[in-house]
């Protein structure tokens, strides 16, 4: 199982990882640096998603690897005569395994340019992944996590909401449009239907907005 690791040179000792770790696996040592207890860590990635100095990474899924994966995925999209929105889905692995089947996306109209990548929990999603995706060709981003009471990592899904709200505010202020970012907490009891509904809605929204202004 993958665990979080700390880059001691980057760590500022802010303590956010200590406050938000669902499993209380992070502590601050006397040098004012974070330490992850690998016997407690469950690999949810919540600490990596909130670290302001990018000092925390997953051992086998670093932030750099995630950014590279997203850029490769977006390069596989194609521009045609008719605008087909390039949508990136950042989805919780648990949600995907419990009914939000990515193979169903192809049934949605105008979904030829929809791409997806999984996270151990949406709590692991750093806003920089969203901004980088929009800079790398995405017209919209859908963040899909488990319902409020369904998170496999206690409350990693809820911890993400404030970051997404802040990201949406930034997109609005930059003139890109907050509507290009959609956040959905999907109940596992209706995962398949609600996921497809969310995909359909962001495609329709972005199609009405037109191409991302960063790509014009």
mmCIF file with all atom_site columns, C-alpha atoms in Angstrom:
data_model
loop_
_atom_site.group_PDB
_atom_site.id
_atom_site.type_symbol
_atom_site.label_atom_id
_atom_site.label_alt_id
_atom_site.label_comp_id
_atom_site.label_asym_id
_atom_site.label_entity_id
_atom_site.label_seq_id
_atom_site.pdbx_PDB_ins_code
_atom_site.Cartn_x
_atom_site.Cartn_y
_atom_site.Cartn_z
_atom_site.occupancy
_atom_site.B_iso_or_equiv
_atom_site.pdbx_formal_charge
_atom_site.auth_seq_id
_atom_site.auth_comp_id
_atom_site.auth_asym_id
_atom_site.auth_atom_id
_atom_site.pdbx_PDB_model_num
ATOM 1   C CA . UNK A 1 1   ? 0.000   0.000  0.000   1.00 0.00 ? 1   UNK A CA 1
ATOM 2   C CA . UNK A 1 2   ? 1.268   3.461  -0.891  1.00 0.00 ? 2   UNK A CA 1
ATOM 3   C CA . UNK A 1 3   ? 1.858   5.975  1.886   1.00 0.00 ? 3   UNK A CA 1
ATOM 4   C CA . UNK A 1 4   ? 2.597   9.686  2.110   1.00 0.00 ? 4   UNK A CA 1
ATOM 5   C CA . UNK A 1 5   ? 6.210   10.827 2.286   1.00 0.00 ? 5   UNK A CA 1
ATOM 6   C CA . UNK A 1 6   ? 7.666   14.161 3.410   1.00 0.00 ? 6   UNK A CA 1
ATOM 7   C CA . UNK A 1 7   ? 10.272  16.291 1.662   1.00 0.00 ? 7   UNK A CA 1
ATOM 8   C CA . UNK A 1 8   ? 11.927  17.754 4.750   1.00 0.00 ? 8   UNK A CA 1
ATOM 9   C CA . UNK A 1 9   ? 13.539  20.587 2.794   1.00 0.00 ? 9   UNK A CA 1
ATOM 10  C CA . UNK A 1 10  ? 10.156  21.821 1.587   1.00 0.00 ? 10  UNK A CA 1
ATOM 11  C CA . UNK A 1 11  ? 8.172   21.242 4.787   1.00 0.00 ? 11  UNK A CA 1
ATOM 12  C CA . UNK A 1 12  ? 7.321   24.480 6.630   1.00 0.00 ? 12  UNK A CA 1
ATOM 13  C CA . UNK A 1 13  ? 5.880   22.793 9.702   1.00 0.00 ? 13  UNK A CA 1
ATOM 14  C CA . UNK A 1 14  ? 2.480   24.468 9.221   1.00 0.00 ? 14  UNK A CA 1
ATOM 15  C CA . UNK A 1 15  ? 0.641   21.515 10.755  1.00 0.00 ? 15  UNK A CA 1
ATOM 16  C CA . UNK A 1 16  ? -2.214  21.310 8.239   1.00 0.00 ? 16  UNK A CA 1
ATOM 17  C CA . UNK A 1 17  ? -1.459  17.640 7.651   1.00 0.00 ? 17  UNK A CA 1
ATOM 18  C CA . UNK A 1 18  ? -1.685  17.014 11.398  1.00 0.00 ? 18  UNK A CA 1
ATOM 19  C CA . UNK A 1 19  ? -5.054  18.767 11.617  1.00 0.00 ? 19  UNK A CA 1
ATOM 20  C CA . UNK A 1 20  ? -6.646  17.091 8.597   1.00 0.00 ? 20  UNK A CA 1
ATOM 21  C CA . UNK A 1 21  ? -5.231  13.549 8.499   1.00 0.00 ? 21  UNK A CA 1
ATOM 22  C CA . UNK A 1 22  ? -8.289  11.282 8.956   1.00 0.00 ? 22  UNK A CA 1
ATOM 23  C CA . UNK A 1 23  ? -6.144  8.667  10.695  1.00 0.00 ? 23  UNK A CA 1
ATOM 24  C CA . UNK A 1 24  ? -3.998  10.934 12.891  1.00 0.00 ? 24  UNK A CA 1
ATOM 25  C CA . UNK A 1 25  ? -0.913  9.604  11.168  1.00 0.00 ? 25  UNK A CA 1
ATOM 26  C CA . UNK A 1 26  ? 0.910   12.935 10.883  1.00 0.00 ? 26  UNK A CA 1
ATOM 27  C CA . UNK A 1 27  ? 2.809   14.687 13.651  1.00 0.00 ? 27  UNK A CA 1
ATOM 28  C CA . UNK A 1 28  ? 5.119   17.691 13.954  1.00 0.00 ? 28  UNK A CA 1
ATOM 29  C CA . UNK A 1 29  ? 8.537   16.821 15.330  1.00 0.00 ? 29  UNK A CA 1
ATOM 30  C CA . UNK A 1 30  ? 10.789  19.156 17.299  1.00 0.00 ? 30  UNK A CA 1
ATOM 31  C CA . UNK A 1 31  ? 12.503  20.519 14.176  1.00 0.00 ? 31  UNK A CA 1
ATOM 32  C CA . UNK A 1 32  ? 9.084   21.865 13.110  1.00 0.00 ? 32  UNK A CA 1
ATOM 33  C CA . UNK A 1 33  ? 8.819   19.335 10.335  1.00 0.00 ? 33  UNK A CA 1
ATOM 34  C CA . UNK A 1 34  ? 6.027   16.917 9.508   1.00 0.00 ? 34  UNK A CA 1
ATOM 35  C CA . UNK A 1 35  ? 6.469   13.211 10.099  1.00 0.00 ? 35  UNK A CA 1
ATOM 36  C CA . UNK A 1 36  ? 4.188   10.518 8.664   1.00 0.00 ? 36  UNK A CA 1
ATOM 37  C CA . UNK A 1 37  ? 3.721   7.307  10.647  1.00 0.00 ? 37  UNK A CA 1
ATOM 38  C CA . UNK A 1 38  ? 3.755   4.709  7.874   1.00 0.00 ? 38  UNK A CA 1
ATOM 39  C CA . UNK A 1 39  ? 2.110   2.093  10.088  1.00 0.00 ? 39  UNK A CA 1
ATOM 40  C CA . UNK A 1 40  ? -0.916  4.368  10.525  1.00 0.00 ? 40  UNK A CA 1
ATOM 41  C CA . UNK A 1 41  ? -1.046  6.011  7.082   1.00 0.00 ? 41  UNK A CA 1
ATOM 42  C CA . UNK A 1 42  ? -3.762  4.553  4.840   1.00 0.00 ? 42  UNK A CA 1
ATOM 43  C CA . UNK A 1 43  ? -2.624  6.296  1.669   1.00 0.00 ? 43  UNK A CA 1
ATOM 44  C CA . UNK A 1 44  ? -5.696  8.486  1.229   1.00 0.00 ? 44  UNK A CA 1
ATOM 45  C CA . UNK A 1 45  ? -3.567  11.429 0.091   1.00 0.00 ? 45  UNK A CA 1
ATOM 46  C CA . UNK A 1 46  ? -5.511  14.073 2.025   1.00 0.00 ? 46  UNK A CA 1
ATOM 47  C CA . UNK A 1 47  ? -2.285  15.526 3.418   1.00 0.00 ? 47  UNK A CA 1
ATOM 48  C CA . UNK A 1 48  ? -0.777  15.800 -0.069  1.00 0.00 ? 48  UNK A CA 1
ATOM 49  C CA . UNK A 1 49  ? -3.824  17.660 -1.345  1.00 0.00 ? 49  UNK A CA 1
ATOM 50  C CA . UNK A 1 50  ? -3.672  20.357 1.332   1.00 0.00 ? 50  UNK A CA 1
ATOM 51  C CA . UNK A 1 51  ? 0.093   20.828 1.724   1.00 0.00 ? 51  UNK A CA 1
ATOM 52  C CA . UNK A 1 52  ? 0.825   24.482 0.780   1.00 0.00 ? 52  UNK A CA 1
ATOM 53  C CA . UNK A 1 53  ? 4.504   23.838 0.064   1.00 0.00 ? 53  UNK A CA 1
ATOM 54  C CA . UNK A 1 54  ? 4.070   20.574 -1.898  1.00 0.00 ? 54  UNK A CA 1
ATOM 55  C CA . UNK A 1 55  ? 6.271   18.872 0.680   1.00 0.00 ? 55  UNK A CA 1
ATOM 56  C CA . UNK A 1 56  ? 3.978   15.842 0.840   1.00 0.00 ? 56  UNK A CA 1
ATOM 57  C CA . UNK A 1 57  ? 3.623   13.317 -1.955  1.00 0.00 ? 57  UNK A CA 1
ATOM 58  C CA . UNK A 1 58  ? 2.313   9.797  -2.244  1.00 0.00 ? 58  UNK A CA 1
ATOM 59  C CA . UNK A 1 59  ? 5.185   7.344  -2.349  1.00 0.00 ? 59  UNK A CA 1
ATOM 60  C CA . UNK A 1 60  ? 4.175   5.731  -5.645  1.00 0.00 ? 60  UNK A CA 1
ATOM 61  C CA . UNK A 1 61  ? 2.016   8.526  -7.047  1.00 0.00 ? 61  UNK A CA 1
ATOM 62  C CA . UNK A 1 62  ? 3.815   11.843 -6.747  1.00 0.00 ? 62  UNK A CA 1
ATOM 63  C CA . UNK A 1 63  ? 2.333   15.204 -7.680  1.00 0.00 ? 63  UNK A CA 1
ATOM 64  C CA . UNK A 1 64  ? 4.747   15.382 -10.590 1.00 0.00 ? 64  UNK A CA 1
ATOM 65  C CA . UNK A 1 65  ? 3.524   12.014 -11.877 1.00 0.00 ? 65  UNK A CA 1
ATOM 66  C CA . UNK A 1 66  ? -0.097  13.117 -11.576 1.00 0.00 ? 66  UNK A CA 1
ATOM 67  C CA . UNK A 1 67  ? 0.569   16.309 -13.539 1.00 0.00 ? 67  UNK A CA 1
ATOM 68  C CA . UNK A 1 68  ? 2.377   14.324 -16.225 1.00 0.00 ? 68  UNK A CA 1
ATOM 69  C CA . UNK A 1 69  ? -0.496  11.846 -16.462 1.00 0.00 ? 69  UNK A CA 1
ATOM 70  C CA . UNK A 1 70  ? -3.058  14.629 -16.851 1.00 0.00 ? 70  UNK A CA 1
ATOM 71  C CA . UNK A 1 71  ? -1.064  16.307 -19.616 1.00 0.00 ? 71  UNK A CA 1
ATOM 72  C CA . UNK A 1 72  ? -0.698  13.025 -21.500 1.00 0.00 ? 72  UNK A CA 1
ATOM 73  C CA . UNK A 1 73  ? -4.428  12.339 -21.211 1.00 0.00 ? 73  UNK A CA 1
ATOM 74  C CA . UNK A 1 74  ? -5.313  15.757 -22.588 1.00 0.00 ? 74  UNK A CA 1
ATOM 75  C CA . UNK A 1 75  ? -2.960  15.287 -25.527 1.00 0.00 ? 75  UNK A CA 1
ATOM 76  C CA . UNK A 1 76  ? -5.123  12.355 -26.644 1.00 0.00 ? 76  UNK A CA 1
ATOM 77  C CA . UNK A 1 77  ? -8.115  14.653 -27.239 1.00 0.00 ? 77  UNK A CA 1
ATOM 78  C CA . UNK A 1 78  ? -8.953  15.858 -30.727 1.00 0.00 ? 78  UNK A CA 1
ATOM 79  C CA . UNK A 1 79  ? -10.341 19.116 -32.101 1.00 0.00 ? 79  UNK A CA 1
ATOM 80  C CA . UNK A 1 80  ? -13.000 18.766 -34.779 1.00 0.00 ? 80  UNK A CA 1
ATOM 81  C CA . UNK A 1 81  ? -15.281 20.964 -36.866 1.00 0.00 ? 81  UNK A CA 1
ATOM 82  C CA . UNK A 1 82  ? -17.925 20.664 -34.154 1.00 0.00 ? 82  UNK A CA 1
ATOM 83  C CA . UNK A 1 83  ? -16.834 21.703 -30.653 1.00 0.00 ? 83  UNK A CA 1
ATOM 84  C CA . UNK A 1 84  ? -16.519 18.642 -28.429 1.00 0.00 ? 84  UNK A CA 1
ATOM 85  C CA . UNK A 1 85  ? -15.507 19.879 -24.940 1.00 0.00 ? 85  UNK A CA 1
ATOM 86  C CA . UNK A 1 86  ? -12.282 18.519 -23.506 1.00 0.00 ? 86  UNK A CA 1
ATOM 87  C CA . UNK A 1 87  ? -13.348 17.448 -20.033 1.00 0.00 ? 87  UNK A CA 1
ATOM 88  C CA . UNK A 1 88  ? -11.042 16.038 -17.384 1.00 0.00 ? 88  UNK A CA 1
ATOM 89  C CA . UNK A 1 89  ? -12.621 13.936 -14.636 1.00 0.00 ? 89  UNK A CA 1
ATOM 90  C CA . UNK A 1 90  ? -10.747 13.653 -11.343 1.00 0.00 ? 90  UNK A CA 1
ATOM 91  C CA . UNK A 1 91  ? -12.511 10.789 -9.602  1.00 0.00 ? 91  UNK A CA 1
ATOM 92  C CA . UNK A 1 92  ? -12.244 8.881  -6.340  1.00 0.00 ? 92  UNK A CA 1
ATOM 93  C CA . UNK A 1 93  ? -11.165 5.280  -6.881  1.00 0.00 ? 93  UNK A CA 1
ATOM 94  C CA . UNK A 1 94  ? -13.664 4.048  -4.269  1.00 0.00 ? 94  UNK A CA 1
ATOM 95  C CA . UNK A 1 95  ? -16.535 5.792  -6.071  1.00 0.00 ? 95  UNK A CA 1
ATOM 96  C CA . UNK A 1 96  ? -15.379 4.318  -9.367  1.00 0.00 ? 96  UNK A CA 1
ATOM 97  C CA . UNK A 1 97  ? -15.312 0.803  -7.934  1.00 0.00 ? 97  UNK A CA 1
ATOM 98  C CA . UNK A 1 98  ? -18.708 1.232  -6.296  1.00 0.00 ? 98  UNK A CA 1
ATOM 99  C CA . UNK A 1 99  ? -20.694 2.098  -9.393  1.00 0.00 ? 99  UNK A CA 1
ATOM 100 C CA . UNK A 1 100 ? -19.362 5.189  -11.162 1.00 0.00 ? 100 UNK A CA 1
ATOM 101 C CA . UNK A 1 101 ? -18.151 3.183  -14.128 1.00 0.00 ? 101 UNK A CA 1
ATOM 102 C CA . UNK A 1 102 ? -15.888 5.219  -16.389 1.00 0.00 ? 102 UNK A CA 1
ATOM 103 C CA . UNK A 1 103 ? -16.774 3.006  -19.355 1.00 0.00 ? 103 UNK A CA 1
ATOM 104 C CA . UNK A 1 104 ? -20.325 4.396  -19.208 1.00 0.00 ? 104 UNK A CA 1
ATOM 105 C CA . UNK A 1 105 ? -19.057 7.868  -20.120 1.00 0.00 ? 105 UNK A CA 1
ATOM 106 C CA . UNK A 1 106 ? -18.845 6.929  -23.803 1.00 0.00 ? 106 UNK A CA 1
ATOM 107 C CA . UNK A 1 107 ? -22.649 6.668  -23.883 1.00 0.00 ? 107 UNK A CA 1
ATOM 108 C CA . UNK A 1 108 ? -23.030 10.366 -23.132 1.00 0.00 ? 108 UNK A CA 1
ATOM 109 C CA . UNK A 1 109 ? -23.486 12.671 -26.121 1.00 0.00 ? 109 UNK A CA 1
ATOM 110 C CA . UNK A 1 110 ? -20.438 14.797 -27.022 1.00 0.00 ? 110 UNK A CA 1
ATOM 111 C CA . UNK A 1 111 ? -18.176 12.749 -24.715 1.00 0.00 ? 111 UNK A CA 1
ATOM 112 C CA . UNK A 1 112 ? -15.450 11.857 -27.219 1.00 0.00 ? 112 UNK A CA 1
ATOM 113 C CA . UNK A 1 113 ? -13.001 14.224 -25.509 1.00 0.00 ? 113 UNK A CA 1
ATOM 114 C CA . UNK A 1 114 ? -13.735 13.228 -21.914 1.00 0.00 ? 114 UNK A CA 1
ATOM 115 C CA . UNK A 1 115 ? -10.738 11.818 -20.051 1.00 0.00 ? 115 UNK A CA 1
ATOM 116 C CA . UNK A 1 116 ? -10.422 10.614 -16.453 1.00 0.00 ? 116 UNK A CA 1
ATOM 117 C CA . UNK A 1 117 ? -7.844  9.805  -13.814 1.00 0.00 ? 117 UNK A CA 1
ATOM 118 C CA . UNK A 1 118 ? -8.388  8.227  -10.402 1.00 0.00 ? 118 UNK A CA 1
ATOM 119 C CA . UNK A 1 119 ? -7.267  9.250  -6.924  1.00 0.00 ? 119 UNK A CA 1
ATOM 120 C CA . UNK A 1 120 ? -7.275  7.191  -3.720  1.00 0.00 ? 120 UNK A CA 1
ATOM 121 C CA . UNK A 1 121 ? -9.625  9.900  -2.379  1.00 0.00 ? 121 UNK A CA 1
ATOM 122 C CA . UNK A 1 122 ? -10.617 13.276 -3.770  1.00 0.00 ? 122 UNK A CA 1
ATOM 123 C CA . UNK A 1 123 ? -8.977  14.672 -0.651  1.00 0.00 ? 123 UNK A CA 1
ATOM 124 C CA . UNK A 1 124 ? -5.709  14.072 -2.519  1.00 0.00 ? 124 UNK A CA 1
ATOM 125 C CA . UNK A 1 125 ? -6.612  16.576 -5.220  1.00 0.00 ? 125 UNK A CA 1
ATOM 126 C CA . UNK A 1 126 ? -4.410  19.650 -5.078  1.00 0.00 ? 126 UNK A CA 1
ATOM 127 C CA . UNK A 1 127 ? -5.982  22.679 -6.841  1.00 0.00 ? 127 UNK A CA 1
ATOM 128 C CA . UNK A 1 128 ? -2.826  22.932 -8.952  1.00 0.00 ? 128 UNK A CA 1
ATOM 129 C CA . UNK A 1 129 ? -3.998  19.778 -10.782 1.00 0.00 ? 129 UNK A CA 1
ATOM 130 C CA . UNK A 1 130 ? -7.128  21.649 -11.834 1.00 0.00 ? 130 UNK A CA 1
ATOM 131 C CA . UNK A 1 131 ? -5.343  24.823 -12.914 1.00 0.00 ? 131 UNK A CA 1
ATOM 132 C CA . UNK A 1 132 ? -2.685  22.847 -14.773 1.00 0.00 ? 132 UNK A CA 1
ATOM 133 C CA . UNK A 1 133 ? -5.357  20.850 -16.596 1.00 0.00 ? 133 UNK A CA 1
ATOM 134 C CA . UNK A 1 134 ? -7.010  24.046 -17.819 1.00 0.00 ? 134 UNK A CA 1
ATOM 135 C CA . UNK A 1 135 ? -3.633  25.389 -18.921 1.00 0.00 ? 135 UNK A CA 1
ATOM 136 C CA . UNK A 1 136 ? -2.906  22.100 -20.688 1.00 0.00 ? 136 UNK A CA 1
ATOM 137 C CA . UNK A 1 137 ? -5.996  22.037 -22.869 1.00 0.00 ? 137 UNK A CA 1
ATOM 138 C CA . UNK A 1 138 ? -9.017  21.104 -20.758 1.00 0.00 ? 138 UNK A CA 1
ATOM 139 C CA . UNK A 1 139 ? -12.210 23.088 -21.303 1.00 0.00 ? 139 UNK A CA 1
ATOM 140 C CA . UNK A 1 140 ? -13.674 21.879 -18.016 1.00 0.00 ? 140 UNK A CA 1
ATOM 141 C CA . UNK A 1 141 ? -12.903 19.759 -14.964 1.00 0.00 ? 141 UNK A CA 1
ATOM 142 C CA . UNK A 1 142 ? -15.224 17.496 -12.984 1.00 0.00 ? 142 UNK A CA 1
ATOM 143 C CA . UNK A 1 143 ? -14.170 16.477 -9.474  1.00 0.00 ? 143 UNK A CA 1
ATOM 144 C CA . UNK A 1 144 ? -16.250 13.468 -8.429  1.00 0.00 ? 144 UNK A CA 1
ATOM 145 C CA . UNK A 1 145 ? -16.129 11.986 -4.950  1.00 0.00 ? 145 UNK A CA 1
ATOM 146 C CA . UNK A 1 146 ? -18.198 9.795  -2.675  1.00 0.00 ? 146 UNK A CA 1
ATOM 147 C CA . UNK A 1 147 ? -21.315 11.077 -0.933  1.00 0.00 ? 147 UNK A CA 1
ATOM 148 C CA . UNK A 1 148 ? -20.982 12.897 2.386   1.00 0.00 ? 148 UNK A CA 1
ATOM 149 C CA . UNK A 1 149 ? -21.374 9.739  4.483   1.00 0.00 ? 149 UNK A CA 1
ATOM 150 C CA . UNK A 1 150 ? -19.797 7.325  1.991   1.00 0.00 ? 150 UNK A CA 1
ATOM 151 C CA . UNK A 1 151 ? -16.116 8.332  2.045   1.00 0.00 ? 151 UNK A CA 1
ATOM 152 C CA . UNK A 1 152 ? -13.808 5.341  2.452   1.00 0.00 ? 152 UNK A CA 1
ATOM 153 C CA . UNK A 1 153 ? -11.365 7.655  4.225   1.00 0.00 ? 153 UNK A CA 1
ATOM 154 C CA . UNK A 1 154 ? -13.703 9.115  6.870   1.00 0.00 ? 154 UNK A CA 1
ATOM 155 C CA . UNK A 1 155 ? -14.064 12.753 5.727   1.00 0.00 ? 155 UNK A CA 1
ATOM 156 C CA . UNK A 1 156 ? -11.512 13.221 2.973   1.00 0.00 ? 156 UNK A CA 1
ATOM 157 C CA . UNK A 1 157 ? -14.315 14.162 0.582   1.00 0.00 ? 157 UNK A CA 1
ATOM 158 C CA . UNK A 1 158 ? -15.632 16.959 2.803   1.00 0.00 ? 158 UNK A CA 1
ATOM 159 C CA . UNK A 1 159 ? -12.149 18.380 3.384   1.00 0.00 ? 159 UNK A CA 1
ATOM 160 C CA . UNK A 1 160 ? -11.875 18.950 -0.360  1.00 0.00 ? 160 UNK A CA 1
ATOM 161 C CA . UNK A 1 161 ? -14.909 21.190 -0.691  1.00 0.00 ? 161 UNK A CA 1
ATOM 162 C CA . UNK A 1 162 ? -13.315 24.400 0.612   1.00 0.00 ? 162 UNK A CA 1
ATOM 163 C CA . UNK A 1 163 ? -10.361 23.999 -1.759  1.00 0.00 ? 163 UNK A CA 1
ATOM 164 C CA . UNK A 1 164 ? -12.700 23.549 -4.713  1.00 0.00 ? 164 UNK A CA 1
ATOM 165 C CA . UNK A 1 165 ? -14.698 26.639 -3.724  1.00 0.00 ? 165 UNK A CA 1
ATOM 166 C CA . UNK A 1 166 ? -11.489 28.665 -3.584  1.00 0.00 ? 166 UNK A CA 1
ATOM 167 C CA . UNK A 1 167 ? -10.402 27.286 -6.971  1.00 0.00 ? 167 UNK A CA 1
ATOM 168 C CA . UNK A 1 168 ? -13.760 28.282 -8.469  1.00 0.00 ? 168 UNK A CA 1
ATOM 169 C CA . UNK A 1 169 ? -13.346 31.808 -7.095  1.00 0.00 ? 169 UNK A CA 1
ATOM 170 C CA . UNK A 1 170 ? -9.902  32.028 -8.687  1.00 0.00 ? 170 UNK A CA 1
ATOM 171 C CA . UNK A 1 171 ? -11.269 30.873 -12.051 1.00 0.00 ? 171 UNK A CA 1
ATOM 172 C CA . UNK A 1 172 ? -14.010 33.493 -11.844 1.00 0.00 ? 172 UNK A CA 1
ATOM 173 C CA . UNK A 1 173 ? -11.575 36.278 -10.944 1.00 0.00 ? 173 UNK A CA 1
ATOM 174 C CA . UNK A 1 174 ? -9.262  35.271 -13.795 1.00 0.00 ? 174 UNK A CA 1
ATOM 175 C CA . UNK A 1 175 ? -12.116 35.473 -16.282 1.00 0.00 ? 175 UNK A CA 1
ATOM 176 C CA . UNK A 1 176 ? -11.933 31.771 -17.114 1.00 0.00 ? 176 UNK A CA 1
ATOM 177 C CA . UNK A 1 177 ? -15.296 31.025 -15.500 1.00 0.00 ? 177 UNK A CA 1
ATOM 178 C CA . UNK A 1 178 ? -16.127 29.142 -12.317 1.00 0.00 ? 178 UNK A CA 1
ATOM 179 C CA . UNK A 1 179 ? -18.634 27.030 -14.270 1.00 0.00 ? 179 UNK A CA 1
ATOM 180 C CA . UNK A 1 180 ? -15.748 25.192 -15.906 1.00 0.00 ? 180 UNK A CA 1
ATOM 181 C CA . UNK A 1 181 ? -15.103 23.444 -12.600 1.00 0.00 ? 181 UNK A CA 1
ATOM 182 C CA . UNK A 1 182 ? -17.778 21.154 -11.180 1.00 0.00 ? 182 UNK A CA 1
ATOM 183 C CA . UNK A 1 183 ? -17.671 19.431 -7.791  1.00 0.00 ? 183 UNK A CA 1
ATOM 184 C CA . UNK A 1 184 ? -19.925 16.463 -7.068  1.00 0.00 ? 184 UNK A CA 1
ATOM 185 C CA . UNK A 1 185 ? -20.263 14.278 -3.976  1.00 0.00 ? 185 UNK A CA 1
ATOM 186 C CA . UNK A 1 186 ? -22.163 11.264 -5.267  1.00 0.00 ? 186 UNK A CA 1
ATOM 187 C CA . UNK A 1 187 ? -24.044 8.840  -2.988  1.00 0.00 ? 187 UNK A CA 1
ATOM 188 C CA . UNK A 1 188 ? -22.835 5.292  -3.543  1.00 0.00 ? 188 UNK A CA 1
ATOM 189 C CA . UNK A 1 189 ? -26.460 4.111  -3.546  1.00 0.00 ? 189 UNK A CA 1
ATOM 190 C CA . UNK A 1 190 ? -26.978 5.916  -6.854  1.00 0.00 ? 190 UNK A CA 1
ATOM 191 C CA . UNK A 1 191 ? -23.394 6.145  -8.054  1.00 0.00 ? 191 UNK A CA 1
ATOM 192 C CA . UNK A 1 192 ? -23.869 5.026  -11.640 1.00 0.00 ? 192 UNK A CA 1
ATOM 193 C CA . UNK A 1 193 ? -26.834 7.243  -12.502 1.00 0.00 ? 193 UNK A CA 1
ATOM 194 C CA . UNK A 1 194 ? -25.637 10.318 -10.603 1.00 0.00 ? 194 UNK A CA 1
ATOM 195 C CA . UNK A 1 195 ? -22.140 10.096 -12.059 1.00 0.00 ? 195 UNK A CA 1
ATOM 196 C CA . UNK A 1 196 ? -23.402 9.957  -15.632 1.00 0.00 ? 196 UNK A CA 1
ATOM 197 C CA . UNK A 1 197 ? -25.762 12.831 -14.864 1.00 0.00 ? 197 UNK A CA 1
ATOM 198 C CA . UNK A 1 198 ? -22.841 14.925 -13.589 1.00 0.00 ? 198 UNK A CA 1
ATOM 199 C CA . UNK A 1 199 ? -20.790 14.113 -16.695 1.00 0.00 ? 199 UNK A CA 1
ATOM 200 C CA . UNK A 1 200 ? -23.678 15.027 -18.975 1.00 0.00 ? 200 UNK A CA 1
ATOM 201 C CA . UNK A 1 201 ? -24.270 18.310 -17.165 1.00 0.00 ? 201 UNK A CA 1
ATOM 202 C CA . UNK A 1 202 ? -20.668 19.507 -17.247 1.00 0.00 ? 202 UNK A CA 1
ATOM 203 C CA . UNK A 1 203 ? -20.433 18.652 -20.941 1.00 0.00 ? 203 UNK A CA 1
ATOM 204 C CA . UNK A 1 204 ? -23.585 20.674 -21.636 1.00 0.00 ? 204 UNK A CA 1
ATOM 205 C CA . UNK A 1 205 ? -22.381 23.569 -19.479 1.00 0.00 ? 205 UNK A CA 1
ATOM 206 C CA . UNK A 1 206 ? -18.946 23.758 -21.070 1.00 0.00 ? 206 UNK A CA 1
ATOM 207 C CA . UNK A 1 207 ? -20.356 23.304 -24.561 1.00 0.00 ? 207 UNK A CA 1
ATOM 208 C CA . UNK A 1 208 ? -22.539 26.361 -23.985 1.00 0.00 ? 208 UNK A CA 1
ATOM 209 C CA . UNK A 1 209 ? -19.529 28.324 -22.670 1.00 0.00 ? 209 UNK A CA 1
ATOM 210 C CA . UNK A 1 210 ? -17.360 27.421 -25.629 1.00 0.00 ? 210 UNK A CA 1
ATOM 211 C CA . UNK A 1 211 ? -13.628 26.635 -25.671 1.00 0.00 ? 211 UNK A CA 1
ATOM 212 C CA . UNK A 1 212 ? -11.453 27.543 -22.717 1.00 0.00 ? 212 UNK A CA 1
ATOM 213 C CA . UNK A 1 213 ? -10.167 31.093 -23.315 1.00 0.00 ? 213 UNK A CA 1
ATOM 214 C CA . UNK A 1 214 ? -6.658  29.936 -22.447 1.00 0.00 ? 214 UNK A CA 1
ATOM 215 C CA . UNK A 1 215 ? -6.687  27.803 -25.598 1.00 0.00 ? 215 UNK A CA 1
ATOM 216 C CA . UNK A 1 216 ? -7.938  30.368 -28.086 1.00 0.00 ? 216 UNK A CA 1
#
